[in-house]
Amino acid sequence: MNKPAGILAWPAYATREGNPYNYILYSNIEKKGYKVHEFMFTPRFVLRALLFQNYKILHIHWPSSILSYSNHFKASLRLILFRLFINTIKLFNKKVIWTVHNLEAHESKNAALQKKMYSFLYKKADGFISLNRDGLKIIKEKAASAGRQKFCYIPHPHYRGYYPNETSMEAARKQLSVPAGKFVILFIGQIRTYKNVTGLIRAFKELDLENKYLLIAGGVHPEVRDQLFKEAEGLDEFQLNEKFLPDSELQVYLNASDLVVTPYSNIFNSGSVFLNLSFNKPTLAPALGIFPELREVAGPQYIKLFSGKLDSGQLLKSVVEVEAESDIVMQPDLSSFDPDHVASETIAFYEQFL
């Protein structure tokens, strides 16, 4: 192959502000000579993709996003058009690769249509990428033909060097007016039902720890807002910043914390845990999805697991461990998640279809 093929990425760079995963992946792919074209499922991008044919591969990430925020009629129409688009580009011998970030959509709106979309892609996609090793088996079971289709594990890249990280713990806590001597537990990210932030608040309220302090930072989705504020009502040693955090402020909250908690009730992959690890912060997470295998790589100092429902006992166990390990000065080995390595692995998978 003399000239690297064009890649149509859905999305490529459009989501950089909210989630830089794609930006990091595709900017490193372009450094290696591949041309990456932005794609969104809108008439303009669809027409361009059909007319200009300047790509060999369509790489899909979160397809159900086109169904999540529509009424049933609009979502049904979009699904019909999506199927038509995929079938059409495959007539022109374009290959479809799907990075399966989620086994099912997080929100339940138009759930039946989302299942139909996923079923369609499991039949039509030529290749599948799983961000965790255990997920490969699940994806293969759902796919149409293990003989015709190809499967690959490629990890999520880390964020070291991407976000500013210059603020000390002391300076961060001063900026947030966190009292001295506190053990700070943090949740950071969008607050949605499946993330179980209300469960974290309940466990924190029952936590038998004199110097406890809870920080929660991130936009609150409407469906969980009333429950969240009701759970937090009258809670001392607690601070909520209900807004989307710009890149420059992430370091303040992460560096102010002792332990980051991802209290999810259901999870397959997580980008946020790589943010925590990139700031050398230990994470308490459910023993689900990516987390058990990530614990094997990053080590039990940085990935702590809870089983079943998060409660104060499991929270306290992690607090005690973090305090006991606080004198250990080291960073988790994230070399397996280096963005350049992830880009090379992705290109190697692309080349199986060219």
Coordinates of N, CA and C in Angstrom, one line a residue, residues 85-271:
F85 N -27.6 4.0 4.9 CA -26.3 4.5 4.7 C -25.2 3.4 4.8
I86 N -25.3 2.6 5.9 CA -24.3 1.5 6.0 C -24.3 0.5 4.9
N87 N -25.5 0.1 4.5 CA -25.7 -0.8 3.4 C -25.1 -0.2 2.1
T88 N -25.3 1.1 1.9 CA -24.9 1.7 0.7 C -23.4 1.8 0.6
I89 N -22.7 2.2 1.6 CA -21.3 2.3 1.6 C -20.6 1.0 1.5
K90 N -21.3 -0.1 2.0 CA -20.7 -1.4 1.9 C -20.8 -1.9 0.4
L91 N -21.8 -1.4 -0.3 CA -21.8 -1.7 -1.7 C -20.6 -1.2 -2.5
F92 N -20.0 -0.1 -2.0 CA -18.8 0.4 -2.6 C -17.6 -0.1 -1.9
N93 N -17.7 -1.3 -1.2 CA -16.6 -2.0 -0.6 C -15.9 -1.2 0.5
K94 N -16.7 -0.3 1.2 CA -16.1 0.3 2.4 C -16.2 -0.6 3.6
K95 N -15.3 -0.6 4.4 CA -15.3 -1.4 5.6 C -15.8 -0.6 6.8
V96 N -16.5 -1.3 7.7 CA -17.1 -0.7 8.9 C -16.5 -1.3 10.1
I97 N -15.8 -0.5 10.9 CA -15.2 -0.9 12.2 C -15.9 -0.2 13.3
W98 N -16.3 -1.0 14.3 CA -17.0 -0.4 15.5 C -16.2 -0.7 16.8
T99 N -15.8 0.4 17.4 CA -15.3 0.3 18.8 C -16.5 0.3 19.7
V100 N -16.6 -0.9 20.4 CA -17.8 -1.1 21.2 C -17.5 -0.5 22.6
H101 N -17.8 0.7 22.8 CA -17.6 1.4 24.1 C -18.6 0.9 25.2
N102 N -19.8 0.6 24.7 CA -20.8 0.1 25.7 C -21.6 -1.0 25.1
L103 N -21.9 -2.1 25.9 CA -22.6 -3.2 25.4 C -24.1 -2.8 25.1
E104 N -24.5 -1.8 25.8 CA -25.9 -1.2 25.6 C -25.8 0.2 25.9
A105 N -26.7 1.0 25.4 CA -26.7 2.4 25.6 C -27.0 2.7 27.1
H106 N -26.4 3.8 27.6 CA -26.6 4.1 29.1 C -28.0 4.5 29.4
E107 N -28.6 5.3 28.5 CA -30.0 5.8 28.8 C -31.0 4.9 28.1
S108 N -32.2 4.8 28.7 CA -33.2 3.9 28.3 C -34.2 4.5 27.2
K109 N -34.1 5.7 26.9 CA -35.0 6.3 25.9 C -34.7 5.7 24.5
N110 N -35.8 5.2 23.9 CA -35.7 4.5 22.6 C -34.9 3.3 22.7
A111 N -35.0 2.6 23.9 CA -34.2 1.4 24.1 C -34.4 0.3 23.1
A112 N -35.6 0.1 22.7 CA -35.9 -1.0 21.7 C -35.2 -0.6 20.3
L113 N -35.2 0.6 19.9 CA -34.5 1.0 18.7 C -33.0 0.9 18.8
Q114 N -32.5 1.2 20.0 CA -31.1 1.1 20.2 C -30.6 -0.4 20.1
K115 N -31.5 -1.3 20.7 CA -31.2 -2.7 20.5 C -31.2 -3.1 19.1
K116 N -32.1 -2.6 18.3 CA -32.2 -2.9 16.9 C -30.9 -2.4 16.1
M117 N -30.5 -1.2 16.5 CA -29.3 -0.7 15.9 C -28.1 -1.5 16.2
Y118 N -27.9 -1.9 17.5 CA -26.8 -2.7 17.8 C -26.8 -4.1 17.1
S119 N -28.0 -4.7 17.1 CA -28.1 -5.9 16.4 C -27.7 -5.8 14.9
F120 N -28.1 -4.7 14.3 CA -27.8 -4.5 12.9 C -26.3 -4.4 12.7
L121 N -25.6 -3.6 13.6 CA -24.2 -3.4 13.5 C -23.4 -4.7 13.8
Y122 N -23.9 -5.5 14.8 CA -23.2 -6.8 15.0 C -23.3 -7.7 13.8
K123 N -24.3 -7.5 12.9 CA -24.3 -8.3 11.7 C -23.5 -7.7 10.6
K124 N -23.5 -6.3 10.5 CA -23.0 -5.7 9.3 C -21.5 -5.2 9.5
A125 N -21.0 -5.0 10.7 CA -19.7 -4.5 10.9 C -18.7 -5.5 10.4
D126 N -17.6 -5.0 9.8 CA -16.5 -5.9 9.4 C -15.5 -6.2 10.5
G127 N -15.4 -5.2 11.4 CA -14.4 -5.4 12.5 C -14.9 -4.8 13.8
F128 N -14.5 -5.3 14.9 CA -14.9 -4.8 16.2 C -13.6 -4.6 17.1
I129 N -13.6 -3.5 17.8 CA -12.5 -3.2 18.8 C -13.2 -3.2 20.1
S130 N -12.5 -3.9 21.1 CA -12.9 -3.9 22.5 C -11.9 -3.2 23.3
L131 N -12.3 -2.3 24.2 CA -11.3 -1.6 25.0 C -10.9 -2.4 26.3
N132 N -11.5 -3.6 26.4 CA -11.1 -4.5 27.5 C -11.0 -5.9 27.0
R133 N -10.1 -6.7 27.5 CA -9.9 -8.0 27.0 C -11.1 -8.9 27.2
D134 N -11.7 -8.9 28.3 CA -12.9 -9.8 28.6 C -14.0 -9.4 27.7
G135 N -14.1 -8.2 27.2 CA -15.2 -7.8 26.3 C -15.1 -8.5 25.0
L136 N -14.0 -8.9 24.5 CA -13.8 -9.6 23.2 C -14.7 -10.8 23.1
K137 N -14.8 -11.6 24.1 CA -15.6 -12.8 24.1 C -17.1 -12.4 24.0
I138 N -17.5 -11.4 24.7 CA -18.9 -11.0 24.7 C -19.3 -10.5 23.3
I139 N -18.4 -9.7 22.8 CA -18.7 -9.1 21.4 C -18.7 -10.2 20.4
K140 N -17.8 -11.2 20.5 CA -17.8 -12.3 19.5 C -19.1 -13.1 19.6
E141 N -19.6 -13.3 20.8 CA -20.9 -14.0 20.9 C -22.1 -13.2 20.3
K142 N -22.0 -11.9 20.3 CA -23.1 -11.1 19.8 C -23.0 -10.9 18.3
A143 N -21.8 -11.0 17.7 CA -21.5 -10.8 16.3 C -22.1 -11.9 15.4
A144 N -22.2 -11.6 14.1 CA -22.9 -12.5 13.2 C -22.0 -13.7 12.8
S145 N -20.7 -13.4 12.5 CA -19.9 -14.4 12.0 C -18.4 -14.2 12.4
A146 N -18.0 -15.1 13.3 CA -16.6 -15.0 13.7 C -15.6 -15.3 12.6
G147 N -16.1 -15.9 11.5 CA -15.2 -16.2 10.4 C -15.0 -15.0 9.5
R148 N -16.1 -14.3 9.2 CA -16.1 -13.2 8.3 C -15.6 -11.9 9.0
Q149 N -15.9 -11.8 10.2 CA -15.6 -10.6 11.0 C -14.3 -10.7 11.8
K150 N -13.7 -9.6 12.0 CA -12.4 -9.6 12.8 C -12.6 -8.8 14.1
F151 N -11.8 -9.2 15.1 CA -12.0 -8.7 16.5 C -10.6 -8.4 17.0
C152 N -10.5 -7.3 17.8 CA -9.3 -6.9 18.4 C -9.4 -6.2 19.7
Y153 N -8.5 -6.4 20.6 CA -8.5 -5.6 21.9 C -7.5 -4.5 21.7
I154 N -7.9 -3.3 21.8 CA -7.0 -2.1 21.8 C -7.4 -1.2 23.0
P155 N -6.5 -1.0 23.9 CA -6.8 -0.2 25.1 C -7.2 1.2 24.9
H156 N -7.8 1.8 25.9 CA -8.0 3.3 25.9 C -6.7 4.0 26.2
P157 N -6.4 5.1 25.5 CA -5.1 5.8 25.9 C -5.2 6.5 27.2
H158 N -4.1 6.7 27.8 CA -4.0 7.6 29.0 C -4.1 9.1 28.6
Y159 N -4.1 9.9 29.6 CA -4.2 11.4 29.4 C -3.0 12.1 29.9
R160 N -2.0 11.4 30.2 CA -0.8 12.1 30.7 C -0.2 13.1 29.6
G161 N 0.1 14.3 30.0 CA 0.6 15.3 29.1 C -0.5 16.0 28.3
Y162 N -1.7 15.6 28.4 CA -2.8 16.3 27.7 C -3.4 17.4 28.6
Y163 N -3.8 17.1 29.8 CA -4.4 18.1 30.7 C -3.3 18.7 31.5
P164 N -3.5 20.0 31.8 CA -2.5 20.7 32.7 C -2.5 20.0 34.1
N165 N -1.3 19.9 34.7 CA -1.2 19.2 35.9 C 0.0 19.9 36.7
E166 N -0.3 21.1 37.2 CA 0.8 21.9 37.8 C 0.4 22.3 39.2
T167 N -0.8 22.0 39.6 CA -1.3 22.5 40.9 C -1.1 21.5 42.0
S168 N -0.5 21.9 43.1 CA -0.2 21.0 44.2 C -1.5 20.7 45.0
M169 N -1.5 19.7 45.8 CA -2.6 19.3 46.7 C -3.0 20.5 47.6
E170 N -2.0 21.1 48.2 CA -2.2 22.2 49.1 C -2.9 23.4 48.4
A171 N -2.3 23.7 47.2 CA -2.9 24.9 46.5 C -4.3 24.6 46.0
A172 N -4.6 23.3 45.6 CA -5.9 22.9 45.1 C -6.9 23.0 46.2
R173 N -6.6 22.5 47.4 CA -7.5 22.5 48.5 C -7.8 24.0 49.0
K174 N -6.8 24.8 48.9 CA -7.0 26.2 49.3 C -7.9 26.9 48.3
Q175 N -7.7 26.6 47.0 CA -8.6 27.2 46.0 C -10.0 26.7 46.1
L176 N -10.3 25.5 46.6 CA -11.6 25.0 46.8 C -12.1 25.2 48.2
S177 N -11.3 25.8 49.1 CA -11.7 26.1 50.5 C -12.0 24.8 51.2
V178 N -11.2 23.8 51.0 CA -11.3 22.5 51.7 C -10.6 22.7 53.0
P179 N -11.2 22.4 54.2 CA -10.5 22.6 55.4 C -9.3 21.7 55.5
A180 N -8.3 22.1 56.3 CA -7.0 21.4 56.5 C -7.3 20.0 57.1
G181 N -6.5 19.0 56.8 CA -6.5 17.7 57.5 C -7.6 16.8 57.0
K182 N -8.3 17.1 56.0 CA -9.5 16.3 55.5 C -9.0 15.2 54.6
F183 N -9.7 14.0 54.7 CA -9.5 13.0 53.7 C -10.6 13.2 52.6
V184 N -10.1 13.6 51.4 CA -11.1 14.1 50.4 C -11.4 12.9 49.4
I185 N -12.7 12.7 49.3 CA -13.2 11.7 48.3 C -13.8 12.5 47.2
L186 N -13.5 12.1 46.0 CA -14.0 12.8 44.8 C -14.8 12.0 43.8
F187 N -15.9 12.6 43.3 CA -16.5 12.1 42.1 C -16.4 13.2 41.1
I188 N -15.9 12.9 39.9 CA -15.8 13.9 38.9 C -16.3 13.4 37.5
G189 N -17.1 14.2 36.9 CA -17.7 13.8 35.6 C -19.2 14.1 35.6
Q190 N -19.8 13.8 34.4 CA -21.3 14.0 34.3 C -22.0 13.1 35.3
I191 N -23.0 13.7 35.9 CA -23.8 13.0 36.9 C -25.1 12.5 36.3
R192 N -25.1 11.1 36.0 CA -26.2 10.5 35.3 C -26.6 9.3 36.2
T193 N -27.8 8.8 35.9 CA -28.4 7.8 36.8 C -27.5 6.6 36.9
Y194 N -27.0 6.0 35.8 CA -26.2 4.8 35.9 C -24.9 5.0 36.7
K195 N -24.5 6.2 36.9 CA -23.2 6.4 37.6 C -23.4 6.4 39.1
N196 N -24.6 6.3 39.6 CA -24.9 6.0 41.0 C -24.2 7.0 42.0
V197 N -24.2 8.2 41.7 CA -23.6 9.2 42.6 C -24.5 9.4 43.8
T198 N -25.8 9.2 43.8 CA -26.6 9.2 45.0 C -26.2 8.1 45.9
G199 N -25.8 6.9 45.3 CA -25.3 5.8 46.2 C -24.0 6.2 46.9
L200 N -23.2 6.9 46.2 CA -21.9 7.3 46.8 C -22.2 8.3 48.0
I201 N -23.2 9.2 47.8 CA -23.5 10.1 48.9 C -24.1 9.4 50.1
R202 N -24.9 8.4 49.8 CA -25.4 7.6 51.0 C -24.3 6.9 51.7
A203 N -23.4 6.3 51.0 CA -22.3 5.6 51.6 C -21.4 6.5 52.4
F204 N -21.2 7.7 51.8 CA -20.4 8.7 52.5 C -21.1 9.2 53.8
K205 N -22.4 9.4 53.8 CA -23.1 9.8 55.0 C -22.9 8.8 56.1
E206 N -22.8 7.5 55.8 CA -22.7 6.5 56.8 C -21.3 6.1 57.1
L207 N -20.3 6.8 56.4 CA -18.9 6.5 56.6 C -18.4 7.0 58.0
D208 N -17.9 6.1 58.8 CA -17.4 6.4 60.1 C -16.0 6.9 60.0
L209 N -15.8 8.2 59.7 CA -14.5 8.8 59.5 C -14.6 10.2 59.9
E210 N -13.9 10.6 60.9 CA -14.0 12.0 61.4 C -13.6 13.1 60.5
N211 N -12.6 12.8 59.7 CA -12.0 13.9 58.8 C -12.5 13.7 57.4
K212 N -13.6 13.1 57.1 CA -14.1 12.9 55.8 C -14.6 14.2 55.1
Y213 N -14.4 14.2 53.8 CA -14.9 15.4 53.0 C -15.2 14.8 51.6
L214 N -16.3 15.2 51.0 CA -16.8 14.8 49.7 C -16.8 15.9 48.7
L215 N -16.2 15.7 47.6 CA -16.2 16.7 46.5 C -16.9 16.0 45.3
I216 N -17.9 16.7 44.7 CA -18.6 16.2 43.5 C -18.6 17.3 42.5
A217 N -18.1 17.0 41.3 CA -17.9 18.1 40.3 C -18.4 17.5 39.0
G218 N -19.3 18.2 38.3 CA -19.8 17.7 37.0 C -21.2 18.1 36.8
G219 N -21.6 18.2 35.5 CA -22.9 18.6 35.1 C -23.9 17.6 35.6
V220 N -25.1 18.0 36.2 CA -26.1 17.1 36.7 C -27.2 17.0 35.6
H221 N -27.4 15.7 35.2 CA -28.5 15.5 34.2 C -29.9 15.6 34.9
P222 N -30.9 16.1 34.1 CA -32.2 16.4 34.7 C -32.8 15.2 35.5
E223 N -32.6 14.0 34.9 CA -33.4 12.9 35.5 C -32.9 12.5 36.9
V224 N -31.7 13.0 37.3 CA -31.2 12.6 38.6 C -31.1 13.8 39.5
R225 N -31.4 14.9 39.0 CA -31.2 16.2 39.8 C -31.9 16.2 41.1
D226 N -33.2 15.9 41.1 CA -34.0 16.0 42.4 C -33.5 15.0 43.4
Q227 N -33.3 13.8 43.0 CA -32.8 12.7 43.9 C -31.4 13.1 44.5
L228 N -30.6 13.7 43.6 CA -29.2 14.0 44.1 C -29.3 15.1 45.2
F229 N -30.1 16.1 45.0 CA -30.1 17.2 46.0 C -30.9 16.8 47.2
K230 N -31.8 15.9 47.1 CA -32.5 15.4 48.3 C -31.6 14.5 49.1
E231 N -30.7 13.7 48.4 CA -29.8 12.9 49.2 C -28.7 13.7 49.9
A232 N -28.3 14.8 49.3 CA -27.3 15.6 49.8 C -27.8 16.7 50.8
E233 N -29.1 16.8 51.0 CA -29.6 17.8 51.8 C -29.1 17.7 53.3
G234 N -28.6 18.9 53.8 CA -28.1 18.9 55.1 C -26.8 18.3 55.4
L235 N -26.1 17.8 54.3 CA -24.9 17.1 54.5 C -23.7 18.1 54.7
D236 N -23.0 17.9 55.8 CA -21.8 18.8 56.0 C -20.6 18.1 55.4
E237 N -19.5 18.8 55.4 CA -18.2 18.3 54.8 C -18.5 17.9 53.3
F238 N -19.1 18.7 52.6 CA -19.6 18.3 51.2 C -19.6 19.6 50.3
Q239 N -19.1 19.4 49.1 CA -19.1 20.5 48.1 C -19.5 19.9 46.8
L240 N -20.4 20.6 46.1 CA -20.9 20.3 44.8 C -20.7 21.4 43.8
N241 N -20.0 21.1 42.7 CA -19.9 22.1 41.6 C -20.6 21.5 40.4
E242 N -21.8 21.9 40.2 CA -22.6 21.3 39.2 C -22.5 22.0 37.8
K243 N -21.3 22.0 37.3 CA -21.0 22.5 36.0 C -20.0 21.7 35.3
F244 N -20.0 21.8 34.0 CA -18.9 21.2 33.2 C -17.6 21.8 33.5
L245 N -16.6 21.0 33.8 CA -15.3 21.6 34.2 C -14.4 21.8 32.9
P246 N -13.9 23.0 32.7 CA -12.9 23.2 31.6 C -11.6 22.4 32.0
D247 N -10.8 22.2 30.9 CA -9.6 21.4 31.1 C -8.7 22.0 32.3
S248 N -8.6 23.3 32.4 CA -7.7 23.9 33.3 C -8.2 23.7 34.8
E249 N -9.5 23.3 35.0 CA -10.0 23.1 36.4 C -9.9 21.7 36.8
L250 N -9.8 20.7 35.9 CA -9.7 19.3 36.2 C -8.6 19.0 37.2
Q251 N -7.5 19.6 37.0 CA -6.3 19.4 37.9 C -6.6 19.9 39.3
V252 N -7.4 20.9 39.5 CA -7.7 21.4 40.8 C -8.5 20.4 41.6
Y253 N -9.5 19.8 41.0 CA -10.3 18.8 41.8 C -9.6 17.5 42.0
L254 N -8.9 17.0 40.9 CA -8.1 15.8 41.0 C -7.0 15.9 42.0
N255 N -6.3 17.0 42.0 CA -5.1 17.1 42.9 C -5.5 17.5 44.3
A256 N -6.8 17.9 44.5 CA -7.3 18.1 45.9 C -7.7 16.8 46.5
S257 N -7.8 15.7 45.8 CA -8.4 14.5 46.3 C -7.4 13.5 46.8
D258 N -7.9 12.6 47.7 CA -7.1 11.5 48.1 C -7.5 10.2 47.4
L259 N -8.8 10.1 47.1 CA -9.4 8.9 46.5 C -10.5 9.4 45.6
V260 N -10.5 8.8 44.4 CA -11.6 9.1 43.4 C -12.5 7.9 43.4
V261 N -13.8 8.1 43.4 CA -14.7 7.0 43.4 C -15.6 7.0 42.2
T262 N -15.6 5.9 41.5 CA -16.6 5.7 40.4 C -17.6 4.7 40.8
P263 N -18.7 5.1 41.3 CA -19.6 4.2 42.0 C -20.7 3.6 41.1
Y264 N -20.3 3.4 39.8 CA -21.3 3.0 38.8 C -22.0 1.7 39.2
S265 N -23.2 1.6 38.8 CA -24.0 0.4 39.1 C -23.9 -0.5 37.9
N266 N -23.5 0.0 36.7 CA -23.4 -0.8 35.5 C -22.3 -0.2 34.6
I267 N -21.3 -0.9 34.2 CA -20.2 -0.3 33.5 C -19.5 -1.4 32.6
F268 N -19.1 -1.1 31.5 CA -18.3 -2.0 30.6 C -16.9 -1.4 30.4
N269 N -16.9 -0.1 30.0 CA -15.6 0.6 29.9 C -15.7 1.9 30.6
S270 N -14.5 2.5 30.9 CA -14.5 3.8 31.5 C -13.3 4.6 31.0
G271 N -13.6 5.8 30.5 CA -12.5 6.7 30.2 C -12.1 7.5 31.4

